[in-house]
Amino acid sequence: MATIRLRKAQADDLDALVDLEFSIFPGDRISRRSWRDLLKSPSAAVTLAADGESIVGCTVMLLNRRSAIARLYSIAVTPEARRQGVAALLMDAAIRAAARAGACLLRLETRFDNLAAQRLFVRLGFKPFKRVSAYYEDGAEAIRYQRMISDDEVSAQSESKPCHLN
Ligand SMILES: CC(C)(COP(=O)(O)OP(=O)(O)OC[C@H]1O[C@@H](n2cnc3c(N)ncnc32)[C@H](O)[C@@H]1OP(=O)(O)O)[C@@H](O)C(=O)NCCC(=O)NCCS
């Protein structure tokens, strides 16, 4: 695997994020305007995986200080960089960031037919807990997954806090 570096996205990554989104997702895309809002939002964490100057993946996580539930809103890796552990690296960082923010549970959803994503999430300890019909633009069903953030993952962080699920 190439040397992949994770970093927090900055305002000037907007064009690259929009290009990544449009090259990867055929529908249900995050619009340019939404990306701009996410990059500014204090409750969103946008993390990039970079191979040198090239962005090869990203995650968006939503954190709410009033809730112990974090939501992974998006994950994507470019086709050329797949099956090299980039998504696993991004997910590991997302889980640690959720722990750092005091979350006890990380939730996400994926299409019922996205087997690559489902295998990734199950491998990382996520469990399906709900199906939502007609969730996507084309009417496809979503499967919601969740993963507890373990005491170890929480206590590994400098500021460990008690967890309260809302
Ligand atoms: C799903 C996605 C993020 C995976 O990214 P990736 O960097 O290729 O994933 P990794 O290399 O970290 O894979 C980790 C594990 O996930 C599973 N996995 C990933 N892609 C897989 C595939 N195509 N088929 C089966 N299992 C897969 C495997 O268990 C893999 O471990 P292994 O390679 O040792 O077998 C990527 O395919 C992608 O961006 N797809 C398009 C966007 C998308 O569907 N996003 C998810 C929306 S919820």
Short mmCIF file of C-alpha atoms and ligand atoms in Angstrom, two decimals, residues 1 24-25 56-58 72-79 81-91 108-111 114-121 123-124 136, ligand 1:
data_model
loop_
_atom_site.label_atom_id
_atom_site.label_comp_id
_atom_site.label_asym_id
_atom_site.label_seq_id
_atom_site.Cartn_x
_atom_site.Cartn_y
_atom_site.Cartn_z
CA MET A 1 0.00 0.00 0.00
CA ILE A 24 -17.78 7.89 -6.94
CA PHE A 25 -21.50 8.19 -6.25
CA VAL A 56 -7.96 8.96 -2.34
CA GLY A 57 -10.73 8.82 0.24
CA CYS A 58 -12.74 10.66 2.82
CA LEU A 72 -20.82 8.32 10.00
CA TYR A 73 -22.50 10.27 7.21
CA SER A 74 -20.23 9.27 4.32
CA ILE A 75 -17.21 7.19 3.42
CA ALA A 76 -15.67 6.89 -0.02
CA VAL A 77 -12.42 5.63 -1.51
CA THR A 78 -11.38 6.12 -5.15
CA PRO A 79 -11.57 2.94 -7.27
CA ALA A 81 -7.07 2.95 -4.07
CA ARG A 82 -9.57 0.25 -3.05
CA ARG A 83 -8.77 -3.02 -1.28
CA GLN A 84 -5.62 -1.57 0.23
CA GLY A 85 -7.00 -0.78 3.66
CA VAL A 86 -7.78 2.91 3.10
CA ALA A 87 -11.40 2.62 4.28
CA ALA A 88 -10.30 0.55 7.29
CA LEU A 89 -7.80 3.30 8.18
CA LEU A 90 -10.44 6.02 7.82
CA MET A 91 -12.95 4.02 9.89
CA LEU A 108 -24.25 4.61 9.76
CA GLU A 109 -26.33 3.29 6.92
CA THR A 110 -25.67 1.74 3.56
CA ARG A 111 -27.64 0.47 0.58
CA ASN A 114 -23.66 -2.41 -1.24
CA LEU A 115 -21.92 -5.64 -0.27
CA ALA A 116 -18.42 -4.11 -0.17
CA ALA A 117 -19.51 -1.53 2.42
CA GLN A 118 -21.49 -4.11 4.40
CA ARG A 119 -18.47 -6.43 4.60
CA LEU A 120 -16.27 -3.54 5.66
CA PHE A 121 -18.65 -2.49 8.44
CA ARG A 123 -15.56 -6.70 9.75
CA LEU A 124 -15.11 -3.62 11.94
CA TYR A 136 -32.31 6.38 -1.34
C1 LIG B 1 -16.79 0.53 0.52
C2 LIG B 1 -15.44 1.22 0.33
C3 LIG B 1 -15.41 2.50 1.13
C4 LIG B 1 -14.33 0.27 0.81
O1 LIG B 1 -13.08 0.96 0.67
P1 LIG B 1 -11.67 0.17 0.62
O2 LIG B 1 -10.60 1.15 0.90
O3 LIG B 1 -11.58 -0.58 -0.65
O4 LIG B 1 -11.82 -0.85 1.82
P2 LIG B 1 -10.59 -1.59 2.57
O5 LIG B 1 -9.50 -1.89 1.61
O6 LIG B 1 -10.23 -0.81 3.78
O7 LIG B 1 -11.30 -2.96 2.97
C5 LIG B 1 -11.38 -3.41 4.32
C6 LIG B 1 -12.25 -4.67 4.31
O8 LIG B 1 -13.58 -4.35 3.86
C7 LIG B 1 -14.10 -5.44 3.06
N1 LIG B 1 -14.24 -5.02 1.67
C8 LIG B 1 -13.89 -3.82 1.14
N2 LIG B 1 -14.21 -3.80 -0.18
C9 LIG B 1 -14.75 -5.00 -0.48
C10 LIG B 1 -15.27 -5.58 -1.68
N3 LIG B 1 -15.28 -4.91 -2.84
N4 LIG B 1 -15.77 -6.83 -1.63
C11 LIG B 1 -15.77 -7.52 -0.46
N5 LIG B 1 -15.28 -7.04 0.72
C12 LIG B 1 -14.78 -5.78 0.70
C13 LIG B 1 -13.06 -6.53 3.16
O9 LIG B 1 -13.34 -7.29 4.34
C14 LIG B 1 -11.79 -5.73 3.32
O10 LIG B 1 -10.73 -6.45 3.88
P3 LIG B 1 -9.78 -7.33 2.90
O11 LIG B 1 -9.38 -6.46 1.76
O12 LIG B 1 -8.63 -7.70 3.81
O13 LIG B 1 -10.61 -8.50 2.45
C15 LIG B 1 -15.18 1.51 -1.20
O14 LIG B 1 -15.44 0.34 -1.94
C16 LIG B 1 -16.00 2.65 -1.77
O15 LIG B 1 -15.63 3.82 -1.65
N6 LIG B 1 -17.12 2.33 -2.42
C17 LIG B 1 -17.94 3.37 -3.07
C18 LIG B 1 -18.57 4.30 -2.07
C19 LIG B 1 -19.37 3.55 -1.05
O16 LIG B 1 -20.05 2.57 -1.35
N7 LIG B 1 -19.32 4.04 0.21
C20 LIG B 1 -20.03 3.45 1.30
C21 LIG B 1 -21.37 4.08 1.40
S1 LIG B 1 -22.15 3.58 2.92
#
